[in-house]
Amino acid sequence: KAEACDLFFMRSGLRRTEKALKEVDKILDRLEHHALGIDFTGAYFRNRRGSTETMFAEYERRRLKIMENPPRPGHSYRKKLGKNAKDDTALNIFASIQLSYEQLGRDHEEAMPVYEHMLTLFAFLDKQTLTERVFEASCRKMKEPMWPDWLQFFVDGESWEHDIFGDMLKHLQDKLLIK
């Protein structure tokens, strides 16, 4: 439990106070101390502004909204923890990921289609071999009218924008959507 608490405070950047510890204990119990859920939740808090109390209240409000409107039927995010269990660990972890994704959208609304394409590619292809050079080479080999709309985001005229590509990867890492 102490390691889970340490992970949360390290990832969130929040100060460890008595009030914060009480709230974090509730979150960790809901997540059953799963590192992935803690990591995403910590990233969510790291990217928030305001008082600690306000952040915890906002997190709880948004988490409950996601829990009340789970993914469409057919997805197996739900796993009951017992006859009387109120919380559903798998759905709580899903909610943590969803909150991080929504935060990315609020911070970078105009670039969301680009982020979505990049996340899809990273999900299906080996991220170790899917380097910036692959994207850049694709742009160079294709003529401009052939570029997919989302790939044009990284090109200014004829030149590849290394800084924009790097910034987008950093944003995805900050929201913990890629490692």
Coordinates of C-alpha atoms in Angstrom, one line a residue:
K1 CA 0.0 0.0 0.0
A2 CA 2.9 2.4 0.8
E3 CA 4.4 1.8 -2.6
A4 CA 1.1 2.5 -4.3
C5 CA 0.8 5.7 -2.3
D6 CA 4.4 6.7 -3.2
L7 CA 3.7 6.0 -6.9
F8 CA 0.6 8.2 -6.9
F9 CA 2.3 11.2 -5.2
M10 CA 5.4 10.8 -7.5
R11 CA 3.3 10.7 -10.6
S12 CA 0.8 13.4 -9.5
G13 CA 3.3 15.9 -8.2
L14 CA 0.9 16.7 -5.3
R15 CA 2.1 17.5 -1.8
R16 CA 1.6 14.7 0.7
T17 CA -0.8 16.1 3.3
E18 CA -3.2 14.4 5.7
K19 CA -6.2 15.5 3.7
A20 CA -4.6 14.3 0.4
L21 CA -3.6 11.0 2.0
K22 CA -7.2 10.3 3.0
E23 CA -8.4 11.0 -0.6
V24 CA -5.6 9.1 -2.2
D25 CA -6.4 6.1 0.0
K26 CA -9.9 6.0 -1.4
I27 CA -8.6 6.2 -4.9
L28 CA -6.1 3.5 -4.4
D29 CA -8.7 1.2 -2.8
R30 CA -11.0 1.7 -5.8
L31 CA -8.1 0.8 -8.1
E32 CA -7.1 -2.1 -6.0
H33 CA -3.6 -0.7 -6.0
H34 CA -3.2 -1.5 -9.7
A35 CA -0.1 0.3 -10.9
L36 CA -1.6 1.2 -14.4
G37 CA -4.6 2.8 -12.8
I38 CA -2.5 4.7 -10.3
D39 CA -0.2 5.9 -13.1
F40 CA -3.0 7.2 -15.2
T41 CA -4.7 8.8 -12.2
G42 CA -1.5 10.4 -11.1
A43 CA -1.0 11.8 -14.6
Y44 CA -4.5 13.2 -14.5
F45 CA -3.8 15.1 -11.3
R46 CA -0.4 16.3 -12.5
N47 CA -2.0 18.0 -15.4
R48 CA -4.7 19.8 -13.3
R49 CA -4.8 23.2 -11.8
G50 CA -6.3 24.4 -8.5
S51 CA -6.4 23.5 -4.9
T52 CA -6.0 19.9 -3.9
E53 CA -9.5 19.7 -2.5
T54 CA -10.9 21.1 -5.8
M55 CA -8.9 18.6 -7.8
F56 CA -10.1 15.6 -5.8
A57 CA -13.8 16.8 -6.0
E58 CA -13.5 17.3 -9.7
Y59 CA -11.9 14.0 -10.2
E60 CA -14.6 12.2 -8.2
R61 CA -17.4 14.0 -10.1
R62 CA -15.9 13.1 -13.5
R63 CA -15.1 9.5 -12.4
L64 CA -18.7 9.0 -11.4
K65 CA -19.9 10.3 -14.7
I66 CA -17.8 7.9 -16.6
M67 CA -18.8 5.0 -14.2
E68 CA -22.5 5.9 -14.8
N69 CA -22.0 5.8 -18.6
P70 CA -19.7 2.8 -19.1
P71 CA -18.4 1.7 -22.6
R72 CA -21.1 0.3 -24.9
P73 CA -22.3 -3.2 -24.4
G74 CA -20.0 -5.9 -25.7
H75 CA -16.9 -4.5 -24.2
S76 CA -15.7 -6.4 -21.2
Y77 CA -14.4 -3.6 -19.0
R78 CA -16.6 -4.7 -16.1
K79 CA -15.5 -7.2 -13.5
K80 CA -17.6 -7.5 -10.4
L81 CA -15.5 -7.8 -7.2
G82 CA -18.1 -9.6 -5.2
K83 CA -21.8 -9.6 -4.4
N84 CA -21.8 -6.4 -2.4
A85 CA -18.9 -4.6 -4.2
K86 CA -19.9 -1.1 -5.2
D87 CA -16.9 -0.4 -7.2
D88 CA -15.7 -2.1 -10.3
T89 CA -11.9 -2.1 -10.5
A90 CA -11.6 -2.6 -14.3
L91 CA -14.1 0.2 -14.9
N92 CA -12.3 2.4 -12.5
I93 CA -9.0 1.9 -14.4
F94 CA -10.9 2.5 -17.7
A95 CA -12.2 5.8 -16.1
S96 CA -8.6 6.8 -15.2
I97 CA -7.5 6.3 -18.8
Q98 CA -10.6 8.1 -20.1
L99 CA -9.9 11.1 -17.9
S100 CA -6.3 11.3 -19.2
Y101 CA -7.6 11.1 -22.8
E102 CA -10.2 13.8 -22.2
Q103 CA -7.6 16.1 -20.6
L104 CA -5.5 15.7 -23.7
G105 CA -8.5 16.8 -25.8
R106 CA -9.1 19.8 -23.7
D107 CA -5.5 20.9 -23.8
H108 CA -5.0 20.2 -27.5
E109 CA -8.4 20.2 -29.1
E110 CA -7.2 21.2 -32.6
A111 CA -4.7 18.3 -32.7
M112 CA -7.0 15.5 -31.4
P113 CA -7.4 13.9 -34.9
V114 CA -3.6 13.7 -35.1
Y115 CA -3.2 12.3 -31.6
E116 CA -5.9 9.7 -32.4
H117 CA -4.1 8.5 -35.5
M118 CA -0.8 8.4 -33.7
L119 CA -2.3 6.3 -30.8
T120 CA -3.9 3.9 -33.3
L121 CA -0.6 3.4 -35.1
F122 CA 1.2 2.9 -31.7
A123 CA -1.4 0.4 -30.7
F124 CA -1.0 -1.8 -33.8
L125 CA 2.7 -1.3 -34.7
D126 CA 5.9 -1.8 -32.8
K127 CA 6.6 1.5 -31.2
Q128 CA 10.3 0.6 -31.1
T129 CA 10.5 0.6 -34.9
L130 CA 7.8 3.3 -35.5
T131 CA 10.2 6.2 -35.2
E132 CA 9.9 9.8 -36.3
R133 CA 12.1 8.9 -39.3
V134 CA 9.3 6.6 -40.6
F135 CA 6.8 9.5 -40.6
E136 CA 9.3 11.9 -42.1
A137 CA 10.3 9.4 -44.8
S138 CA 6.6 8.8 -45.7
C139 CA 6.1 12.5 -46.2
R140 CA 9.2 12.8 -48.4
K141 CA 8.3 9.9 -50.6
M142 CA 4.7 11.0 -51.1
K143 CA 3.7 14.2 -52.9
E144 CA 1.8 16.8 -50.8
P145 CA -1.7 16.1 -52.2
M146 CA -1.2 12.4 -51.2
W147 CA -0.5 13.1 -47.5
P148 CA -3.2 12.1 -45.1
D149 CA -4.7 15.2 -43.4
W150 CA -3.3 14.2 -40.0
L151 CA 0.3 13.9 -41.3
Q152 CA 0.2 17.4 -42.8
F153 CA 0.2 18.6 -39.2
F154 CA 3.9 17.9 -39.1
V155 CA 4.9 19.6 -42.3
D156 CA 5.5 23.3 -42.9
G157 CA 5.7 23.8 -46.7
E158 CA 8.4 21.3 -47.7
S159 CA 10.1 20.8 -44.4
W160 CA 9.4 18.3 -41.7
E161 CA 8.7 19.9 -38.3
H162 CA 10.8 17.9 -35.8
D163 CA 9.7 20.2 -32.9
I164 CA 6.0 19.7 -33.5
F165 CA 6.4 15.9 -33.7
G166 CA 8.5 15.9 -30.5
D167 CA 6.0 18.1 -28.7
M168 CA 3.1 15.8 -29.6
L169 CA 5.0 12.8 -28.3
K170 CA 5.8 14.7 -25.1
H171 CA 2.1 15.6 -24.7
L172 CA 1.1 11.9 -25.1
Q173 CA 3.7 10.9 -22.6
D174 CA 2.7 13.6 -20.1
K175 CA -0.9 12.3 -20.2
L176 CA 0.5 8.8 -19.9
L177 CA -1.1 7.6 -23.1
I178 CA 2.2 6.3 -24.4
K179 CA 5.5 5.1 -22.8

